[in-house]
């Protein structure tokens, strides 16, 4: 008898996995469109398809959130519980906003923010030819969807190997997208390469950490790791090293110090819509994965990683806030601001307040809320950034923002709103977000960290104010002034929705907070 | 009763004036003035309603809507009109209305007048939010709001670099204070699960002294920032860069007293902690002397008044630090000070108006004749602030000094000395401004201000003189449910030995002030070897202290990090941005090198974090 290896076909929960499948299907269909659809139809088809896929996936996510009981799915590789649905929803919202910004073609003389032909050498005749023919890359939409797909898996992964695979799935499209800016292409390509190299390094370190955790626990499943830690058997140094190295990959994606080093270059080099997407979605997905890895798999090591993250949080807030003070380029400023926000989020992570009876605000809910408020303000701010232009592209120098309050009060008001929300001024969403994560750390017993965080948020308020002051209180400099171009409905809708959401979440955050609190329970 | 309308009216005014654009330029200031008046009338109605209620129940608590609620957390946008807050409402809207009216004349020639009134309305709305809040979070909202309005108004003439810098400084110093308040709020949320005044007061009874002390110090830090108390005093003198009505409204009568309000409002917490309460009294005493010192050495009329404001708020803070016995006196003095200081600031504005905006008292002299009404009204304010018998300041300040003596003789003595210095520098101001020889600049022709400016002066002057007499005795009983003090009657003719002593010291101060400034006053400030005078002229080196303690270390960190960023990070990016197309080879070389160094940083980071984990394991 020959012993045939029997492979049982896994049972998949198609209904529960449908949001993932819709996004993946949309991405694959997008690739097909590139191959068969005539060039002039691709933009319309691709943008509509991407938007449709995201909307449908969002609808299915909501449906599952309401109907399905939390459970493990896809051979226990994914955990479909409250936090997963929350983060999927956040990711899909930012995905939709990104589609809108990607599809914007009314700015900069009817061109998108992406290179006409990314394969051409910058400055070469081929590039000029592609420009003259008004070529454009509609592949950006499938790339966006692939990335989104990876992020959704990342946020729901219940298995350390799946975590790694998900990182690679969402990172590779991002590396490509980063290098596709229309303007300052050398800068953009350089950023892409840097992002790729450093990202690979971080992934490699994380993979090593995962393998050490496997060595400790004898399994990839989070539940198995958790059980091994609770059992107390096994080598402690192995476990701690595994924990540390695994955290590196996650902290890298979040943009926390000392693994933040790529952020300013990449944010500055990438096309603004991609920067916005990275700043929001990558951070959301990575925080979601971080929460699951550390709260679920490594919950038994809480005392160890709380200290680790507290130190990282302080360093991150300090570096992000103080460095941002010195910036004169709005995208670079927002890059450092994103680093600072990563620090504030980590403050919430340190709290580690589990959901349960009598708990007002579990850490997961606080952090999700913070990410939401940060995300909408980021998309709003980047929408404005894409609109303010001068000859040869966006006007990113703060010089160009001077006097905007007089020349275009509506846009200046909206930008002010987003800046105030970033700074955490009351009645904006950012204030409630900061209150929530700080309260999480405070209840978790990290009062000193909250004190540091509040000091840092005071410092951070200055550089947001710098933008506000430039817009309202400084006179425009004739040479450097930027002009606000009128975008299409795509960008306008992102802008308006962000502004309204920033106000609504600042004025009546109760409903959303309750929703998030009810969905803050992890399953194993 | 529509308590929320009190806030909504000026807020709507601010929004309208900001959005209306140039179309409203010709009549916007009138609309802006109508708003606080409307709020004042409404405030009076609510006051009447409260008067009609039985003593203990005099409070209207309304929740406008649930702001942040989840789990058992529920922070409503709640407003509370009680005995304490209604007095503030009347002060803010009453004095605010007068100052709005005055500003019609004062800002008549400013092309951004509409915007000015919008900011003033915004301030009134924020200040009313601050005092009407029924919980600390809404209070914080108003607290930030008045800070914003103050920032906008100090920097209103931002074309003057000094004004822009002053605005920034006020903002920065106040953020330090805000830090204290926000930490207090976090602590309360963690301790009581609520920030409602009622819940906090109920919970504070069982609070351990250590926690109460912590909260007490956090609140005190907040109060110091907003009320310009030592060590966060330095911004107030610079804030005088703003238009004078702003100084009168925000930096004398209302906003700067918010710290006193905060401490009085939190009196239940302070009752649990001897240490924090004493700290409040010490801060108050130090500030009242420091402010008086600065006031004695300045030649800028507004800065003299600013030093005096610091000093008077120091008195209030001292009273608030005396526990329940002093709390109602603090509020009493706060109200009378609101009247006479607003009066004098507006008077100073009127003088400046006639003197081509010169603020140097050495260039004044003999103005009593050419500015009759300003002189007389200012004189009433003068009598009130030095505590001339039967004027407002006489009652309110004497109570504080007596209460201080009951608590601690040293503090009492210092408070009396402060009163003497007050009499000295105010006499100096009067002598240099209104009496003596003309020392005017060449093309200056002093003239009385228009009626729209003098009428508010007259009203405030009347209040400066008589308000104390009417409120004396009544206010302690009125505030009793809030401050928890048993009312004890003090009659109009309540002369005590300490009262006589105070009067004696004040008389001495007046005498010295008159003697030293009765003769010629040099047109230019003479240099001096007098260390005390020099220190006063330099704001007691408050800026230098801030510079060494805060600014330089912060700048050091920032520039260190910036250097790192510039050399390690920006080098490549900036380089590649300037090098166009053809220098690919150079770029590749530079790029490879730097990614390697990035990788190195990443590796070192891992090692550092490993150390953290190991240390945590050992610890």
Coordinates of N, CA and C in Angstrom, one line a residue, chain A residues 122 184 186-187 189-191 193-194 197-198 201-202 205 236 240 243-245 247-248 251-252 257-262 264-265 268 304 307-308 311-312 318-319 322-323 325-327 332 336 358-361 406 423 425-427 431-432 434-436 438-439 442-443 447 450-451 454-455 457-458 461-462 465 469 472-473 506-511 513-514 517, chain B residues 65-73 75 77 112 115 119 137 140-141 144 151-152 155 158 168 171-172 175-176 178-179 182-183 185-187 189-191 193 211 214 218 554 557-558 561-562 564-566 569-570 572-574 576-577 579-584 587 591-592 594-595 598-613 615-617:
Chain A
X122 N 13.4 59.5 -15.0 CA 13.0 60.9 -14.8 C 13.9 61.8 -15.7
X184 N 8.9 65.6 -8.7 CA 10.0 65.3 -7.9 C 10.2 63.8 -7.9
X186 N 12.7 61.8 -8.7 CA 13.9 61.2 -8.0 C 13.6 61.0 -6.5
X187 N 13.1 62.0 -5.9 CA 12.8 62.0 -4.5 C 11.9 60.8 -4.2
X189 N 11.3 58.1 -6.0 CA 11.9 56.7 -6.3 C 12.9 56.4 -5.1
X190 N 13.6 57.4 -4.7 CA 14.5 57.2 -3.6 C 13.8 56.8 -2.4
X191 N 12.7 57.4 -2.1 CA 11.8 57.1 -0.9 C 11.4 55.7 -1.0
X193 N 12.7 53.1 -2.6 CA 13.7 52.2 -2.4 C 14.1 52.1 -0.9
X194 N 14.2 53.3 -0.3 CA 14.5 53.3 1.2 C 13.4 52.5 1.9
X197 N 13.9 48.8 1.4 CA 15.0 48.2 2.0 C 14.8 48.1 3.6
X198 N 14.4 49.2 4.1 CA 14.2 49.2 5.6 C 13.0 48.3 6.0
X201 N 14.1 44.8 6.0 CA 14.9 44.6 7.2 C 14.1 44.3 8.4
X202 N 13.1 45.2 8.6 CA 12.2 45.1 9.7 C 11.4 43.8 9.7
X205 N 13.6 41.0 10.7 CA 13.7 40.9 12.2 C 12.5 40.3 12.8
X236 N 12.7 31.4 29.2 CA 12.2 32.8 29.3 C 13.0 33.7 28.3
X240 N 11.3 36.2 25.6 CA 11.5 37.7 25.6 C 12.1 38.2 24.4
X243 N 9.5 38.1 21.7 CA 8.6 39.2 21.9 C 9.2 40.5 21.4
X244 N 10.5 40.7 21.7 CA 11.1 42.0 21.3 C 11.2 42.1 19.8
X245 N 11.7 41.0 19.2 CA 12.0 41.1 17.8 C 10.7 41.1 17.0
X247 N 8.0 42.6 18.0 CA 7.5 44.0 18.2 C 8.2 44.9 17.2
X248 N 9.4 44.6 16.8 CA 10.2 45.5 15.9 C 9.4 45.7 14.6
X251 N 6.3 47.8 15.3 CA 6.6 49.2 15.6 C 7.1 49.9 14.4
X252 N 7.8 49.2 13.5 CA 8.3 49.8 12.3 C 7.1 50.3 11.5
X257 N 9.5 55.4 17.3 CA 11.0 55.5 17.6 C 11.4 54.2 18.3
X258 N 12.6 53.7 17.9 CA 13.6 54.1 17.0 C 13.4 53.5 15.6
X259 N 12.2 53.1 15.2 CA 12.0 52.5 13.9 C 11.2 53.4 13.0
X260 N 11.3 54.7 13.3 CA 10.5 55.7 12.6 C 11.3 56.2 11.4
X261 N 12.6 55.9 11.3 CA 13.5 56.7 10.5 C 13.1 56.8 9.1
X262 N 12.3 55.9 8.6 CA 11.9 55.9 7.2 C 10.8 57.0 7.0
X264 N 9.8 60.2 7.6 CA 9.8 61.6 7.0 C 10.2 61.5 5.5
X265 N 11.2 60.7 5.1 CA 11.6 60.6 3.7 C 10.5 60.0 2.9
X268 N 7.4 62.3 2.5 CA 7.7 63.5 1.7 C 7.8 63.1 0.2
X304 N 6.2 42.9 31.2 CA 7.4 43.2 30.4 C 7.1 44.2 29.3
X307 N 6.3 48.1 30.0 CA 7.5 49.0 30.2 C 8.1 49.3 28.9
X308 N 8.3 48.3 28.1 CA 8.9 48.5 26.8 C 8.2 49.5 26.0
X311 N 8.5 53.1 27.3 CA 9.7 53.8 26.9 C 9.7 54.2 25.5
X312 N 9.2 53.3 24.6 CA 9.0 53.6 23.2 C 8.1 54.8 23.0
X318 N 8.4 62.4 22.2 CA 9.4 63.4 22.3 C 10.0 63.7 21.0
X319 N 10.5 62.7 20.3 CA 11.1 63.0 19.0 C 10.1 63.6 18.0
X322 N 9.2 67.3 19.1 CA 10.2 68.3 19.0 C 10.7 68.5 17.6
X323 N 10.8 67.4 16.8 CA 11.3 67.5 15.5 C 10.3 68.2 14.6
X325 N 8.6 70.6 15.3 CA 8.7 72.1 15.6 C 9.7 72.7 14.5
X326 N 10.7 72.0 14.1 CA 11.7 72.6 13.3 C 11.4 72.4 11.8
X327 N 10.3 71.8 11.4 CA 10.0 71.6 10.0 C 9.4 72.8 9.3
X332 N 6.5 67.0 5.6 CA 7.5 66.5 6.5 C 7.0 66.8 8.0
X336 N 6.3 64.0 10.9 CA 6.7 63.9 12.3 C 5.5 63.9 13.2
X358 N -18.0 46.9 34.2 CA -17.6 48.1 35.0 C -16.4 48.8 34.4
X359 N -15.9 48.4 33.2 CA -14.9 49.2 32.6 C -15.5 50.2 31.7
X360 N -15.1 51.5 31.9 CA -15.7 52.5 31.1 C -15.2 52.6 29.7
X361 N -14.0 52.4 29.6 CA -13.4 52.6 28.2 C -12.2 51.6 28.1
X406 N -6.7 84.9 4.3 CA -7.3 86.0 3.6 C -7.7 85.7 2.2
X423 N -4.1 68.8 17.3 CA -3.5 69.3 18.6 C -4.3 68.9 19.8
X425 N -7.5 70.0 20.7 CA -8.2 71.2 21.3 C -9.7 70.8 21.5
X426 N -10.3 71.1 22.6 CA -11.7 70.7 22.9 C -12.6 71.0 21.8
X427 N -13.7 70.2 21.7 CA -14.7 70.3 20.7 C -14.3 69.8 19.4
X431 N -9.5 66.0 20.6 CA -9.5 66.1 22.0 C -10.1 64.9 22.7
X432 N -11.2 64.4 22.2 CA -11.8 63.2 22.8 C -10.9 62.0 22.7
X434 N -7.6 62.0 22.5 CA -6.5 62.1 23.4 C -7.0 61.8 24.8
X435 N -8.1 62.3 25.2 CA -8.7 62.1 26.5 C -8.9 60.6 26.7
X436 N -9.3 59.9 25.6 CA -9.6 58.4 25.7 C -8.3 57.7 26.0
X438 N -5.3 58.7 27.0 CA -4.7 59.1 28.2 C -5.4 58.4 29.4
X439 N -6.7 58.4 29.3 CA -7.5 57.8 30.4 C -7.2 56.3 30.5
X442 N -4.0 56.0 32.2 CA -4.1 56.4 33.6 C -4.8 55.2 34.5
X443 N -5.9 54.7 33.9 CA -6.5 53.6 34.6 C -5.6 52.4 34.7
X447 N 0.3 56.6 35.4 CA 0.1 58.1 35.6 C 1.2 58.9 35.1
X450 N 1.1 59.4 31.5 CA 0.1 60.4 31.1 C 0.6 61.8 31.2
X451 N 1.3 62.0 32.4 CA 1.9 63.3 32.6 C 2.9 63.7 31.5
X454 N 0.8 64.4 28.3 CA 0.2 65.7 28.3 C 1.2 66.8 28.0
X455 N 2.4 66.7 28.6 CA 3.4 67.7 28.3 C 3.7 67.7 26.8
X457 N 1.8 66.7 24.4 CA 0.7 67.2 23.6 C 0.7 68.7 23.6
X458 N 1.2 69.3 24.7 CA 1.4 70.8 24.7 C 2.4 71.2 23.7
X461 N 1.1 70.9 20.2 CA 0.2 71.9 19.8 C 0.8 73.0 19.1
X462 N 2.1 73.3 19.4 CA 2.8 74.5 18.8 C 2.9 74.4 17.3
X465 N -0.1 74.9 15.6 CA -0.5 76.3 15.6 C 0.4 77.1 14.6
X469 N -1.1 79.9 12.4 CA -0.6 81.2 12.5 C -0.1 81.7 11.1
X472 N -3.3 82.5 9.0 CA -4.2 83.6 9.4 C -3.5 84.9 9.8
X473 N -2.3 84.8 10.3 CA -1.6 86.0 10.9 C -0.4 86.5 10.1
X506 N -16.2 65.4 17.8 CA -15.8 66.2 18.9 C -16.9 66.6 19.8
X507 N -18.1 66.8 19.1 CA -19.3 67.3 19.9 C -20.1 66.2 20.5
X508 N -20.3 65.1 19.7 CA -21.1 64.0 20.2 C -20.4 62.7 20.0
X509 N -19.3 62.4 20.7 CA -18.6 61.2 20.5 C -19.2 60.0 21.1
X510 N -20.3 60.2 21.9 CA -20.8 59.1 22.8 C -21.2 57.9 22.0
X511 N -21.9 58.0 20.9 CA -22.4 56.9 20.2 C -21.3 56.0 19.7
X513 N -18.2 56.0 20.7 CA -17.4 55.4 21.8 C -18.1 54.1 22.4
X514 N -19.4 54.2 22.5 CA -20.2 53.1 23.0 C -20.1 51.9 22.1
X517 N -16.7 50.4 22.4 CA -16.6 49.8 23.7 C -17.3 48.4 23.7
Chain B
X65 N -26.6 68.8 26.5 CA -26.6 67.5 25.9 C -25.5 66.6 26.4
X66 N -25.6 65.3 26.2 CA -24.5 64.4 26.6 C -23.3 64.6 25.7
X67 N -22.2 65.0 26.3 CA -21.0 65.2 25.4 C -20.3 63.9 25.2
X68 N -19.7 63.3 26.2 CA -19.0 62.1 26.1 C -19.6 61.1 27.0
X69 N -20.2 60.1 26.5 CA -20.8 59.1 27.4 C -20.6 57.7 26.8
X70 N -20.0 56.9 27.7 CA -19.8 55.5 27.3 C -19.7 54.7 28.6
X71 N -20.2 53.5 28.7 CA -20.2 52.8 29.9 C -20.8 53.6 31.0
X72 N -20.2 53.7 32.2 CA -20.8 54.5 33.2 C -20.3 55.9 33.2
X73 N -19.4 56.2 32.2 CA -18.9 57.5 32.0 C -20.0 58.4 31.4
X75 N -20.2 62.4 30.6 CA -19.8 63.8 30.8 C -20.8 64.7 29.9
X77 N -22.6 68.1 28.5 CA -22.4 69.5 28.4 C -23.3 70.2 29.3
X112 N -9.9 97.1 11.3 CA -10.4 95.7 11.6 C -11.3 95.7 12.8
X115 N -13.7 92.7 13.3 CA -13.0 91.5 13.8 C -12.7 91.6 15.3
X119 N -13.9 89.0 18.2 CA -13.1 88.3 19.2 C -13.6 88.6 20.6
X137 N -14.7 69.4 32.8 CA -14.3 69.3 31.4 C -14.9 70.5 30.6
X140 N -12.9 73.3 31.3 CA -11.7 73.3 30.6 C -11.9 73.9 29.2
X141 N -13.0 73.5 28.6 CA -13.4 74.0 27.3 C -13.4 75.5 27.3
X144 N -9.8 76.9 27.7 CA -9.1 77.0 26.4 C -9.6 78.1 25.6
X151 N -5.2 85.2 23.2 CA -4.2 85.1 22.3 C -4.5 85.9 21.0
X152 N -5.7 85.8 20.6 CA -6.1 86.6 19.4 C -6.1 88.1 19.6
X155 N -2.5 89.6 20.3 CA -1.8 89.7 19.1 C -2.6 90.5 18.0
X158 N -0.9 92.5 15.2 CA 0.2 91.6 15.0 C 1.3 92.2 14.1
X168 N 2.2 85.1 21.6 CA 2.8 83.7 21.7 C 3.2 83.4 23.1
X171 N 0.3 82.5 25.2 CA -0.2 81.2 24.8 C 0.7 80.1 25.5
X172 N 2.0 80.3 25.3 CA 2.9 79.2 25.8 C 2.8 79.1 27.4
X175 N -0.2 77.4 28.4 CA -0.3 76.0 28.1 C 0.3 75.2 29.3
X176 N 1.3 75.8 30.0 CA 1.9 75.2 31.1 C 0.8 75.1 32.2
X178 N -2.4 75.1 31.6 CA -3.5 74.1 31.2 C -3.1 72.7 31.5
X179 N -1.7 72.5 31.4 CA -1.2 71.1 31.8 C -1.7 70.7 33.2
X182 N -5.4 70.0 33.1 CA -5.8 68.7 32.5 C -5.4 67.5 33.3
X183 N -4.2 67.6 34.0 CA -3.8 66.5 34.9 C -4.8 66.4 36.0
X185 N -7.9 67.0 35.8 CA -9.1 66.4 35.3 C -8.9 64.8 35.2
X186 N -7.7 64.4 34.7 CA -7.5 63.0 34.6 C -7.5 62.3 35.9
X187 N -6.9 63.0 36.9 CA -7.0 62.4 38.2 C -8.4 62.3 38.7
X189 N -11.1 62.0 37.0 CA -11.8 60.9 36.2 C -11.4 59.6 36.8
X190 N -10.1 59.4 37.1 CA -9.7 58.1 37.6 C -10.2 57.9 39.1
X191 N -10.2 59.0 39.9 CA -10.6 58.8 41.3 C -12.1 58.7 41.4
X193 N -14.5 58.8 38.7 CA -15.2 58.4 37.5 C -16.1 59.4 37.0
X211 N -4.0 62.1 47.7 CA -4.6 62.4 46.4 C -5.1 63.8 46.3
X214 N -2.4 66.1 45.6 CA -2.0 66.1 44.2 C -3.0 66.9 43.3
X218 N -2.3 70.3 41.2 CA -2.5 70.4 39.7 C -3.4 71.6 39.4
X554 N 14.7 73.2 26.4 CA 13.8 72.8 25.4 C 14.5 73.0 24.0
X557 N 17.3 70.5 23.4 CA 16.8 69.2 22.9 C 16.4 69.3 21.4
X558 N 15.6 70.4 21.1 CA 15.1 70.5 19.8 C 16.3 70.7 18.8
X561 N 18.2 67.4 18.3 CA 17.4 66.5 17.4 C 17.4 67.0 15.9
X562 N 17.3 68.4 15.8 CA 17.2 68.9 14.5 C 18.6 68.7 13.8
X564 N 20.6 66.3 14.2 CA 20.6 64.9 13.8 C 19.8 64.7 12.5
X565 N 18.6 65.4 12.5 CA 17.7 65.2 11.4 C 18.4 65.8 10.1
X566 N 18.9 67.0 10.3 CA 19.5 67.7 9.2 C 20.7 66.9 8.6
X569 N 19.3 62.9 8.1 CA 18.1 62.6 7.3 C 18.0 63.6 6.1
X570 N 18.0 64.8 6.5 CA 17.7 65.8 5.4 C 18.8 65.9 4.4
X572 N 20.4 63.9 2.6 CA 20.1 63.2 1.3 C 19.0 63.8 0.6
X573 N 17.9 64.0 1.3 CA 16.7 64.4 0.7 C 16.9 65.8 0.0
X574 N 17.4 66.7 0.9 CA 17.6 68.0 0.3 C 18.6 68.0 -0.8
X576 N 19.2 65.6 -2.9 CA 18.7 65.0 -4.1 C 17.6 65.9 -4.7
X577 N 17.0 66.7 -3.8 CA 16.0 67.6 -4.4 C 16.6 68.7 -5.2
X579 N 19.7 68.5 -6.6 CA 20.4 67.9 -7.8 C 19.4 67.4 -8.8
X580 N 19.3 68.0 -9.9 CA 18.3 67.6 -10.9 C 18.9 66.4 -11.6
X581 N 18.0 65.8 -12.4 CA 18.3 64.6 -13.2 C 19.6 63.9 -13.2
X582 N 20.6 64.5 -13.8 CA 21.8 63.8 -14.3 C 22.7 63.2 -13.2
X583 N 22.5 63.6 -12.0 CA 23.5 63.2 -11.0 C 23.1 61.8 -10.4
X584 N 22.6 60.9 -11.2 CA 22.2 59.7 -10.6 C 23.3 58.9 -9.9
X587 N 23.8 60.3 -6.5 CA 22.6 60.0 -5.7 C 22.7 58.6 -5.2
X591 N 22.7 57.6 -1.4 CA 21.5 56.9 -1.0 C 21.9 55.6 -0.3
X592 N 22.8 54.8 -1.0 CA 23.2 53.5 -0.4 C 23.8 53.8 1.0
X594 N 23.3 56.1 3.1 CA 22.4 56.5 4.1 C 21.4 55.4 4.5
X595 N 21.0 54.7 3.6 CA 20.1 53.6 4.0 C 20.8 52.6 4.9
X598 N 20.6 54.2 8.2 CA 19.2 54.0 8.7 C 19.1 52.6 9.3
X599 N 19.7 51.6 8.6 CA 19.6 50.3 9.0 C 20.4 50.1 10.4
X600 N 21.5 50.9 10.4 CA 22.2 50.8 11.7 C 21.4 51.4 12.8
X601 N 20.7 52.5 12.6 CA 19.9 53.0 13.6 C 18.8 52.0 14.1
X602 N 18.3 51.3 13.1 CA 17.3 50.3 13.4 C 17.9 49.2 14.3
X603 N 19.1 48.8 13.9 CA 19.7 47.8 14.7 C 20.1 48.2 16.1
X604 N 20.6 49.4 16.2 CA 20.9 50.0 17.5 C 19.6 50.1 18.3
X605 N 18.5 50.5 17.7 CA 17.3 50.6 18.4 C 16.9 49.2 19.0
X606 N 17.0 48.2 18.2 CA 16.7 46.9 18.8 C 17.5 46.6 20.0
X607 N 18.8 46.9 20.0 CA 19.7 46.6 21.1 C 19.2 47.5 22.3
X608 N 18.9 48.8 22.1 CA 18.4 49.6 23.2 C 17.2 49.0 23.8
X609 N 16.2 48.6 23.0 CA 15.0 48.1 23.5 C 15.3 46.8 24.2
X610 N 16.2 46.0 23.7 CA 16.6 44.8 24.4 C 17.1 45.1 25.9
X611 N 17.9 46.2 26.0 CA 18.3 46.6 27.3 C 17.1 46.9 28.2
X612 N 16.2 47.6 27.6 CA 15.0 48.0 28.4 C 14.3 46.8 28.9
X613 N 14.1 45.8 28.0 CA 13.5 44.6 28.4 C 14.3 43.9 29.5
X615 N 16.4 45.2 31.6 CA 16.3 46.0 32.9 C 15.0 45.8 33.5
X616 N 13.9 45.8 32.7 CA 12.6 45.5 33.3 C 12.5 44.2 34.0
X617 N 13.2 43.2 33.4 CA 13.2 41.9 33.9 C 14.0 41.9 35.3

